[in-house]
Tab-separated table of N, CA and C in Angstrom:
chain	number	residue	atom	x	y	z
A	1	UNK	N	-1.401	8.354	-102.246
A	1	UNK	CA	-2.358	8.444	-103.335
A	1	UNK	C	-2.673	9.903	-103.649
A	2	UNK	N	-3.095	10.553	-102.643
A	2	UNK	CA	-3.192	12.192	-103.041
A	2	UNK	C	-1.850	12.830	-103.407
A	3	UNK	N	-0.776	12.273	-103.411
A	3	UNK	CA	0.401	12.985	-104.231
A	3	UNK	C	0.439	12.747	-105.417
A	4	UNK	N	-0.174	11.899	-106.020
A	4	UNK	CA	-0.381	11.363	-106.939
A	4	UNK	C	-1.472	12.083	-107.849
A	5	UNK	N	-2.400	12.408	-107.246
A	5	UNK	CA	-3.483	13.390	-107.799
A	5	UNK	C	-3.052	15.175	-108.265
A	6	UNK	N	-1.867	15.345	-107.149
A	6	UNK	CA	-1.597	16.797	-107.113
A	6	UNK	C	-0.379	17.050	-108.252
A	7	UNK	N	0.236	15.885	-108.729
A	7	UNK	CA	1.623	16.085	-108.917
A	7	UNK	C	1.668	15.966	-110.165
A	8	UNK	N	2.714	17.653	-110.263
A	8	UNK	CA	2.495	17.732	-112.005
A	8	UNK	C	4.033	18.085	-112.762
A	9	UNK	N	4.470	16.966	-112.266
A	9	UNK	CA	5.745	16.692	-112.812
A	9	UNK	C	6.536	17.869	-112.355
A	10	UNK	N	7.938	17.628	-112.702
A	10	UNK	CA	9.060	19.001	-112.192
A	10	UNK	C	9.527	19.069	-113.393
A	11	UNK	N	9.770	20.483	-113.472
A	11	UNK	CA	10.462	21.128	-114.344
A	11	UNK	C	11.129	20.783	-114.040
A	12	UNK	N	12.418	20.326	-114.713
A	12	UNK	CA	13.854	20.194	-115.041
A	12	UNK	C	14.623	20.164	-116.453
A	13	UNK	N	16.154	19.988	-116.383
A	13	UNK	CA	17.328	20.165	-117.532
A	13	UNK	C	17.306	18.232	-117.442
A	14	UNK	N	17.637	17.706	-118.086
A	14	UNK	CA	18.658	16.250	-118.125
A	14	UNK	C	19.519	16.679	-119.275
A	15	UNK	N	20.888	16.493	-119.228
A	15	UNK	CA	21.991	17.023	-120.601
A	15	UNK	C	22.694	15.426	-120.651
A	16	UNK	N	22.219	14.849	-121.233
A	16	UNK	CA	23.266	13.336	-122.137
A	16	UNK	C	24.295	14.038	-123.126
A	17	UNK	N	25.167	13.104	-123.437
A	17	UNK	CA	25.900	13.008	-124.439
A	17	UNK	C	25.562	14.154	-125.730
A	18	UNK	N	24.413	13.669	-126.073
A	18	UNK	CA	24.242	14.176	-127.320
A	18	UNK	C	22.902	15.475	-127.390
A	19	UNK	N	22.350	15.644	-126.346
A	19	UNK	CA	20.806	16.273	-125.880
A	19	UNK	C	20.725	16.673	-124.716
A	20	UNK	N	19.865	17.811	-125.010
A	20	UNK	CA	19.156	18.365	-123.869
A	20	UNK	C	17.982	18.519	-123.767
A	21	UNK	N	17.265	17.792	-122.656
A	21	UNK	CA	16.084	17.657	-122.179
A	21	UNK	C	15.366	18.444	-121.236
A	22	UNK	N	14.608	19.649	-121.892
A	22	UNK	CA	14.055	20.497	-121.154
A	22	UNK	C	12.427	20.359	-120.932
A	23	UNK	N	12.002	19.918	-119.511
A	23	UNK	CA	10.545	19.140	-119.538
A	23	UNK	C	10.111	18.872	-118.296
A	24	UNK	N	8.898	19.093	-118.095
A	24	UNK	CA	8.312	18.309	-116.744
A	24	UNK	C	8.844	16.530	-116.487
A	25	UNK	N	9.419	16.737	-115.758
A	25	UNK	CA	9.917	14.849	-115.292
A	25	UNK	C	8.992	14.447	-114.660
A	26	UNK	N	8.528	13.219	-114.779
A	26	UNK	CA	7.728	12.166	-113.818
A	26	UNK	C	8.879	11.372	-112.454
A	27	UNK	N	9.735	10.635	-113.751
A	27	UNK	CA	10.375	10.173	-113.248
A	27	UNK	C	11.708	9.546	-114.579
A	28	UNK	N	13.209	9.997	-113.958
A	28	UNK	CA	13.788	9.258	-114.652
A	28	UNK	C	14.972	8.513	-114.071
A	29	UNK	N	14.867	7.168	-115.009
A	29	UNK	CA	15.905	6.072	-113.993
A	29	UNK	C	17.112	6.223	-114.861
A	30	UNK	N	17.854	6.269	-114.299
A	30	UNK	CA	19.555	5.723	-114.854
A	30	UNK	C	20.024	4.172	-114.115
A	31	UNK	N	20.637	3.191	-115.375
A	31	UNK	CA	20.818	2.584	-114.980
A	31	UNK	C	21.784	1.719	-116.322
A	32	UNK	N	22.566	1.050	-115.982
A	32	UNK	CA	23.303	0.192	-116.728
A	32	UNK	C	23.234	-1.468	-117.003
A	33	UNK	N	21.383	-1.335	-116.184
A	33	UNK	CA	20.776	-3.002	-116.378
A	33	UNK	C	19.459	-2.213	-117.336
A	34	UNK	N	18.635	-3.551	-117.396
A	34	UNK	CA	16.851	-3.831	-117.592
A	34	UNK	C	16.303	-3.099	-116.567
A	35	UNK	N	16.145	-4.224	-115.590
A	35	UNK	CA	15.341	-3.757	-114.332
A	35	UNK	C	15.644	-2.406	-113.677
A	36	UNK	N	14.203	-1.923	-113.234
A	36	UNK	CA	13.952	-0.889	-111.631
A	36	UNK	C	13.404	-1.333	-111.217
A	37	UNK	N	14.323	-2.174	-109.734
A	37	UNK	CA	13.578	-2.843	-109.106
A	37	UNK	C	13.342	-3.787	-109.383
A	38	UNK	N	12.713	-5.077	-108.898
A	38	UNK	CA	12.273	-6.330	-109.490
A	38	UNK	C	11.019	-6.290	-110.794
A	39	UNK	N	10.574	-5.219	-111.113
A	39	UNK	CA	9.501	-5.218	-111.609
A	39	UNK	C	9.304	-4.531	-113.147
A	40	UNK	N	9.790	-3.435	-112.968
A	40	UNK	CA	9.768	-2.698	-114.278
A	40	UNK	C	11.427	-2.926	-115.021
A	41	UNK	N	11.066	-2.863	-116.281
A	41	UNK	CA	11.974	-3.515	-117.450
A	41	UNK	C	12.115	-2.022	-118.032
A	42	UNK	N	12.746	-0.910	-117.547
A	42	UNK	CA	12.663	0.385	-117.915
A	42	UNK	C	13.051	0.493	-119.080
A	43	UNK	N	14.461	-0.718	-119.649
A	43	UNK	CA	15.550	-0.278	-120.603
A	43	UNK	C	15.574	-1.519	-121.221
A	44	UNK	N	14.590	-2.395	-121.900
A	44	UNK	CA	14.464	-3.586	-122.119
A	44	UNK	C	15.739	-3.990	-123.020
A	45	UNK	N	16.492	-3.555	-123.268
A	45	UNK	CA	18.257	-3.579	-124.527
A	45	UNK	C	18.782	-3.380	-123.596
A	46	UNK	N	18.930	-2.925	-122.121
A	46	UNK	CA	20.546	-2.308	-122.164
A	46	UNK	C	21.123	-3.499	-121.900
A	47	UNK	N	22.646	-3.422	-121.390
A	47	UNK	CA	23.196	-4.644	-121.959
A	47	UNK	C	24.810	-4.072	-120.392
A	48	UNK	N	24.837	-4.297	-119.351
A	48	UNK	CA	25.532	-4.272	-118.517
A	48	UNK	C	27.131	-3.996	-118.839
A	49	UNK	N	27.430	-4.824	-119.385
A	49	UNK	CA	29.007	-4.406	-119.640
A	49	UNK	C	29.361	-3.512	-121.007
A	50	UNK	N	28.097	-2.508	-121.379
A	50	UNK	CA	28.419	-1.866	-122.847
A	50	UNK	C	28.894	-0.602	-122.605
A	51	UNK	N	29.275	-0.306	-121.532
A	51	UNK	CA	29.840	1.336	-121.105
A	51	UNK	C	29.321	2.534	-121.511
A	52	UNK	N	27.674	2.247	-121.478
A	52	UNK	CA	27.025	3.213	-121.592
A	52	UNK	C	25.595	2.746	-120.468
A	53	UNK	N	25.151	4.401	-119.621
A	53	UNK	CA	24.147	4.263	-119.415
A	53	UNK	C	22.897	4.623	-120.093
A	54	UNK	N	22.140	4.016	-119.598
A	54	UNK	CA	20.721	3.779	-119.886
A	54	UNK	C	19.352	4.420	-119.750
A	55	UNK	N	19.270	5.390	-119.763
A	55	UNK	CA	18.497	6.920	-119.461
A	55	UNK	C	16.753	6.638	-119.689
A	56	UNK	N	15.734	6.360	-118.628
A	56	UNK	CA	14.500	5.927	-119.273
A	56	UNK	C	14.221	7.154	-118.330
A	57	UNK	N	13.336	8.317	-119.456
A	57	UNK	CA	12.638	9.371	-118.766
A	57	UNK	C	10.994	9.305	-119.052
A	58	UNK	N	10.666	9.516	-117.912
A	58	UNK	CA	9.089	9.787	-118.267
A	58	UNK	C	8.431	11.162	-117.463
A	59	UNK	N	7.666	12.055	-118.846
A	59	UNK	CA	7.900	13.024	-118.706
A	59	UNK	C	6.054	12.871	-118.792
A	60	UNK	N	5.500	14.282	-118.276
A	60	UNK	CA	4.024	14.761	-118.115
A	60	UNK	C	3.817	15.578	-117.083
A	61	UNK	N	2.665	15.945	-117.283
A	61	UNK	CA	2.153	17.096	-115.832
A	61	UNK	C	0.790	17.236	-115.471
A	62	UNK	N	0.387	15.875	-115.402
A	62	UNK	CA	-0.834	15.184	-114.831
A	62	UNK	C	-1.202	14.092	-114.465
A	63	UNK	N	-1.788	13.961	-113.237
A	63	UNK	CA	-2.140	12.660	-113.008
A	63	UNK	C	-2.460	11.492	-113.485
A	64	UNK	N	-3.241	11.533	-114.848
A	64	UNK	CA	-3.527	10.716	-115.611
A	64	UNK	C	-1.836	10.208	-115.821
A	65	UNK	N	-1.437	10.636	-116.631
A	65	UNK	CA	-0.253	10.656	-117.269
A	65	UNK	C	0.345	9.496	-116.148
A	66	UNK	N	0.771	10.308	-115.205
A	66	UNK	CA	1.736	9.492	-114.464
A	66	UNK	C	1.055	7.882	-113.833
A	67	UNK	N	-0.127	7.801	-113.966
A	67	UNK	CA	-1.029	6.605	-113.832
A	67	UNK	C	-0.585	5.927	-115.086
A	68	UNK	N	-0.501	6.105	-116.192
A	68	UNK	CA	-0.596	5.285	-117.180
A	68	UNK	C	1.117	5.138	-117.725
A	69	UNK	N	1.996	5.820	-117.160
A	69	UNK	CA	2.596	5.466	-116.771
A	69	UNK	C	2.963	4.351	-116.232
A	70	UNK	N	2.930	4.281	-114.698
A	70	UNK	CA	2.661	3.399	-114.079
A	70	UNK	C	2.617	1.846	-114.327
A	71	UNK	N	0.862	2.206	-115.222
A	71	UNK	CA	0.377	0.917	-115.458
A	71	UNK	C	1.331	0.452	-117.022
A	72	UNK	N	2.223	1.238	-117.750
A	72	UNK	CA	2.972	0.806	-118.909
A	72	UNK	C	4.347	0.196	-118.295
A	73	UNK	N	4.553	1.233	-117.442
A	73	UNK	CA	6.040	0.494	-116.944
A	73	UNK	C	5.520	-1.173	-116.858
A	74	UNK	N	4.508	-1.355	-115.768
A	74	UNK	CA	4.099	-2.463	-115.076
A	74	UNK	C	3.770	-3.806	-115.968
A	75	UNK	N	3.009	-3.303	-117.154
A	75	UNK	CA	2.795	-4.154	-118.102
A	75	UNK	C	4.099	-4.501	-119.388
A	76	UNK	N	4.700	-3.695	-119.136
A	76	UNK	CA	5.938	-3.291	-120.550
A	76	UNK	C	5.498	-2.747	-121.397
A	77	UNK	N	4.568	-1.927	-121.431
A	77	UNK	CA	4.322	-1.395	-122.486
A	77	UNK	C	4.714	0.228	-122.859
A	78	UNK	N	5.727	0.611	-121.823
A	78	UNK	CA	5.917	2.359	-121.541
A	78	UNK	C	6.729	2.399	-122.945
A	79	UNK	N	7.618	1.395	-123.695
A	79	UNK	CA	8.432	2.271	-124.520
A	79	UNK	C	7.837	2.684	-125.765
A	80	UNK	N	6.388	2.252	-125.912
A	80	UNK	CA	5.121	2.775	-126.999
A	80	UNK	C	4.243	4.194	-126.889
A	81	UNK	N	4.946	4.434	-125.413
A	81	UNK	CA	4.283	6.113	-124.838
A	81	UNK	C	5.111	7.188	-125.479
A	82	UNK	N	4.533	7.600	-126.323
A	82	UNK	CA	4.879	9.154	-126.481
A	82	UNK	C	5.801	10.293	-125.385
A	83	UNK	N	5.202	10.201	-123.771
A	83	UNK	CA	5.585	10.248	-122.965
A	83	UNK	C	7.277	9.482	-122.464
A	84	UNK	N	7.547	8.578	-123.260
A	84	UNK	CA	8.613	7.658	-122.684
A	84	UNK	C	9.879	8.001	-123.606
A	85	UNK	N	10.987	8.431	-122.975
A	85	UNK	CA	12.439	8.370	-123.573
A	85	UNK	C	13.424	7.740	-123.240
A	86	UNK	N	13.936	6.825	-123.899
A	86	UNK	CA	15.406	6.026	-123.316
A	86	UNK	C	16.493	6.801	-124.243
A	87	UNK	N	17.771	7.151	-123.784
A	87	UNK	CA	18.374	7.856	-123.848
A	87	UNK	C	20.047	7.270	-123.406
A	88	UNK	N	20.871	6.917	-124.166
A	88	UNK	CA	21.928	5.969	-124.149
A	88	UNK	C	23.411	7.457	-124.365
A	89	UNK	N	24.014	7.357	-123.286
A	89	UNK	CA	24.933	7.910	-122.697
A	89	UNK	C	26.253	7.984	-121.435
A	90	UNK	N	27.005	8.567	-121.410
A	90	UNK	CA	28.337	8.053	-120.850
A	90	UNK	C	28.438	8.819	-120.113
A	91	UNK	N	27.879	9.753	-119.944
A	91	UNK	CA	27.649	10.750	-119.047
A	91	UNK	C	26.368	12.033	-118.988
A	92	UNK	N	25.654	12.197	-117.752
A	92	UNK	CA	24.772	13.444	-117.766
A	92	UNK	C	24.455	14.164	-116.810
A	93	UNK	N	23.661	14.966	-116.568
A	93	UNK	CA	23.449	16.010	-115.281
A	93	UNK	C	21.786	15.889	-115.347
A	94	UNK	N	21.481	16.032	-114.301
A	94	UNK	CA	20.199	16.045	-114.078
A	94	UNK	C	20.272	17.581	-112.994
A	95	UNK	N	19.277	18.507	-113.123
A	95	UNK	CA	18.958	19.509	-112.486
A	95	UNK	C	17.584	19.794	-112.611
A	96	UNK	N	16.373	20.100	-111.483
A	96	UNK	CA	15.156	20.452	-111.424
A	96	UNK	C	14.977	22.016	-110.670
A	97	UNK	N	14.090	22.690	-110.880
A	97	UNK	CA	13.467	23.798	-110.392
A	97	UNK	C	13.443	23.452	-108.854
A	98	UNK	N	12.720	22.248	-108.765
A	98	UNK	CA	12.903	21.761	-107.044
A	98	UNK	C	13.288	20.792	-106.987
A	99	UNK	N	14.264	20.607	-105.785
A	99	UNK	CA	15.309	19.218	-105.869
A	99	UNK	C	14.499	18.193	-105.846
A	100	UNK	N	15.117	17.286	-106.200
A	100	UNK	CA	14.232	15.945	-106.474
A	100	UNK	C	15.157	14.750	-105.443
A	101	UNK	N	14.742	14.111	-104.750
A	101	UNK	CA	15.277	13.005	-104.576
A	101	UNK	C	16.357	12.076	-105.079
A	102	UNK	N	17.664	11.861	-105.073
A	102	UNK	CA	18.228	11.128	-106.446
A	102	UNK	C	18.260	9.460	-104.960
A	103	UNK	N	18.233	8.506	-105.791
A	103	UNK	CA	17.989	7.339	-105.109
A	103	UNK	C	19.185	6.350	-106.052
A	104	UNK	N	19.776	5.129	-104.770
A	104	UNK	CA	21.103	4.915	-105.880
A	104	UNK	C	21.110	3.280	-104.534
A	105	UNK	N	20.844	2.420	-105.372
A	105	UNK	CA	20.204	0.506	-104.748
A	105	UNK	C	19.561	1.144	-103.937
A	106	UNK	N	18.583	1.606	-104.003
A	106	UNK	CA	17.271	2.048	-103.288
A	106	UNK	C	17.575	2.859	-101.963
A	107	UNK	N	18.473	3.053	-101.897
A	107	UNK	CA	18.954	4.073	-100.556
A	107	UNK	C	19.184	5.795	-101.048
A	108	UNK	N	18.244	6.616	-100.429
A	108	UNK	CA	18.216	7.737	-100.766
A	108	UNK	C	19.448	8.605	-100.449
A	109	UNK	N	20.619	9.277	-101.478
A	109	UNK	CA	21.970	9.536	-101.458
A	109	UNK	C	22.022	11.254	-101.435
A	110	UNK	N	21.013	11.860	-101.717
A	110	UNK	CA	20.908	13.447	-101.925
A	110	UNK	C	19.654	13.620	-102.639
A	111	UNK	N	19.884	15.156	-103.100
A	111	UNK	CA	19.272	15.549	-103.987
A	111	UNK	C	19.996	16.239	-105.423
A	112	UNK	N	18.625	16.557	-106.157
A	112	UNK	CA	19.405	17.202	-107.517
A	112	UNK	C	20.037	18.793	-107.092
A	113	UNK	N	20.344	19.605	-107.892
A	113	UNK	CA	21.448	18.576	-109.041
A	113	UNK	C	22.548	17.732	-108.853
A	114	UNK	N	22.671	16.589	-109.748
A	114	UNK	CA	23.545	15.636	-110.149
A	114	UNK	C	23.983	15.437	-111.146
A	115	UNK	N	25.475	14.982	-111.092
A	115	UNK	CA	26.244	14.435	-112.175
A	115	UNK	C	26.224	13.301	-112.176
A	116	UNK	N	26.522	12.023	-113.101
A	116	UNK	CA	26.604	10.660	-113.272
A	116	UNK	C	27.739	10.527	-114.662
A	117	UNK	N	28.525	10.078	-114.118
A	117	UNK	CA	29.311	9.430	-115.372
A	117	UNK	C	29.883	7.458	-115.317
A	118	UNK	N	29.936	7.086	-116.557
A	118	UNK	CA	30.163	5.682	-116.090
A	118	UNK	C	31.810	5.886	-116.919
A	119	UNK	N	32.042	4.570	-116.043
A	119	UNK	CA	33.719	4.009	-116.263
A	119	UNK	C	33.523	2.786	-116.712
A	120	UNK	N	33.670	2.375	-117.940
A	120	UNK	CA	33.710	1.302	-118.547
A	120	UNK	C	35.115	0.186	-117.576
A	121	UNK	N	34.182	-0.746	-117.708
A	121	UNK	CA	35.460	-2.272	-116.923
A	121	UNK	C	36.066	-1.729	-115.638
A	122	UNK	N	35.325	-1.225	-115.183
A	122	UNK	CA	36.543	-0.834	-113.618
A	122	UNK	C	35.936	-1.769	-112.779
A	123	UNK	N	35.093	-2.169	-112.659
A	123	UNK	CA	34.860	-3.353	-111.357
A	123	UNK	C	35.143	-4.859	-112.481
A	124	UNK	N	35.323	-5.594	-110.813
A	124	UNK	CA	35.339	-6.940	-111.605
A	124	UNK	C	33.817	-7.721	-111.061
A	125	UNK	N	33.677	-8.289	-112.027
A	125	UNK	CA	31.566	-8.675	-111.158
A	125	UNK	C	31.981	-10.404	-111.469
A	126	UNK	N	31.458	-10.901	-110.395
A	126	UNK	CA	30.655	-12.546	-110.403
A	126	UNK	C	30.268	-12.699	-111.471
A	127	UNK	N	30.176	-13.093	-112.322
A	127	UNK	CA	28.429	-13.501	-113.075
A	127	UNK	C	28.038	-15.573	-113.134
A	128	UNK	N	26.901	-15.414	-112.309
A	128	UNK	CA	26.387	-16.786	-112.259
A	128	UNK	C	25.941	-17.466	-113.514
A	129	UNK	N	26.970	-18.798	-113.562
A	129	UNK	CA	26.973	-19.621	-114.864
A	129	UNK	C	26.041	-19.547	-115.526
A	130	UNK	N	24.407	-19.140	-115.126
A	130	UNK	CA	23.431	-19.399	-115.682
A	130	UNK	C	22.594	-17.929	-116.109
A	131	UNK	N	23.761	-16.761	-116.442
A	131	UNK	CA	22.839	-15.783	-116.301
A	131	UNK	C	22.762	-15.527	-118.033
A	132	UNK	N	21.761	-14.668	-118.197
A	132	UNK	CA	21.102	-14.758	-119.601
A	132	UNK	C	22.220	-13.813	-120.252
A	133	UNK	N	22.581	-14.389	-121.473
A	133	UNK	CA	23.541	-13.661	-122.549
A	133	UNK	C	22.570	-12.545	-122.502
A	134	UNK	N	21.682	-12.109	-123.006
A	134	UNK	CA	20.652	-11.143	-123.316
A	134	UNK	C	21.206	-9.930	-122.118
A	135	UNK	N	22.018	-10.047	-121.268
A	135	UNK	CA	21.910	-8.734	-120.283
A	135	UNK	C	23.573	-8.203	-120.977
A	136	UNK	N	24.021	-9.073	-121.238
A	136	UNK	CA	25.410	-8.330	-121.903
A	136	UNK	C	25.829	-7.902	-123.335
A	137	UNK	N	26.892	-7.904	-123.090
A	137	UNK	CA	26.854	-7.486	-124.901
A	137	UNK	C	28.415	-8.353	-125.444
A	138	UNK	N	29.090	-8.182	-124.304
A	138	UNK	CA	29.757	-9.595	-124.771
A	138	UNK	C	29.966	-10.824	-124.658
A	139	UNK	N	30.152	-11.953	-124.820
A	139	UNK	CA	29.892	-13.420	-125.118
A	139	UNK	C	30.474	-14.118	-123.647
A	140	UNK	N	29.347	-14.375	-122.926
A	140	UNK	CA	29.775	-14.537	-121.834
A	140	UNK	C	30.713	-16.032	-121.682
A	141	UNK	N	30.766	-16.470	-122.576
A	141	UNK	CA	31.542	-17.929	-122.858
A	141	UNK	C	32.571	-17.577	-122.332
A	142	UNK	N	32.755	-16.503	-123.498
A	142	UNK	CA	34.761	-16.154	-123.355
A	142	UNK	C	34.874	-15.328	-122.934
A	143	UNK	N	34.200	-14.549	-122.167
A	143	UNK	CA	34.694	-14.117	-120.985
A	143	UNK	C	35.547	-15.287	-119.922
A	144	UNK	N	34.356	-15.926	-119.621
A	144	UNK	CA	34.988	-17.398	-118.826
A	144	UNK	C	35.930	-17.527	-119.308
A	145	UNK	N	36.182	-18.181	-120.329
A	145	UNK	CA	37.204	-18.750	-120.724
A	145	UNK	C	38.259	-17.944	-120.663
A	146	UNK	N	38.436	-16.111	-121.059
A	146	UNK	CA	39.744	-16.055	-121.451
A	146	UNK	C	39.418	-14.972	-120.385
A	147	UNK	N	38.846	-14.504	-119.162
A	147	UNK	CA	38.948	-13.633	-118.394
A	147	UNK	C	38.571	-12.084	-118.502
A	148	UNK	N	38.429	-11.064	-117.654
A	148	UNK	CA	37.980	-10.109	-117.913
A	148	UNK	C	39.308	-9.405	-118.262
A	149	UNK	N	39.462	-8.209	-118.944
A	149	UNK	CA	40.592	-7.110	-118.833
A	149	UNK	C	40.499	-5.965	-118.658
């Protein structure tokens, strides 16, 4: 809780595709789903098999901030914050003034700086008969039916 009081975001670079993001970070997720975590809906569109990631930054340099935060992720309401950027890209770098933690299925892997790039179709994934069209972008019918490539 008192890190929380003291903490006034990190300076850092994020460079996507198309931008560069020069700004105090709170926190930003990369990811090629919805969810962080069971709970927050960071990227409420992205869409798993669209070969792009999913960039939700939240930026400030006060406690308040990162509280209401918090409570927007929690409720869904962060992508109405001024504070909130989603950011759709195939590749980026993240670099801070002080390293930051990078975290990857919740197991802590290094620190910044980092590169991330995605590879469209290189794994082959399960998907359970019953999972919601809404997470993909193509027609999960025919997938079934005519296979992945």
């Amino acid at each position: 809780v008192m890190t929380t009081f003291d903490f006034m975001g990190t300076p850092a670079v994020l460079t996507t595709d198309t931008e560069t993001i020069d700004d105090r970070l709170i926190l930003a997720v990369v990811s090629n789903g919805q969810l962080y975590g069971r709970l927050w809906r960071v990227a409420p569109k992205a869409k798993m098999d669209d070969g792009v990631l999913d960039v939700g930054v939240l930026t400030g340099h006060r406690w308040p901030t990162t509280v209401r935060h918090v409570v927007g992720l929690t409720i869904r309401q962060h992508v109405k914050d001024p504070n909130f950027n989603l950011y759709h890209t195939t590749r980026l770098s993240l670099d801070a003034r002080d390293p930051l933690p990078v975290h990857v299925d919740a197991e802590t892997i290094g620190t910044t700086p980092i590169e991330i790039e995605i590879v469209p179709r290189v794994l082959t994934v399960i998907v359970p008969q019953d999972a919601p069209q809404r997470l993909f972008a193509q027609d999960l019918a025919e997938e079934r039916t005519f296979g992945r490539r």
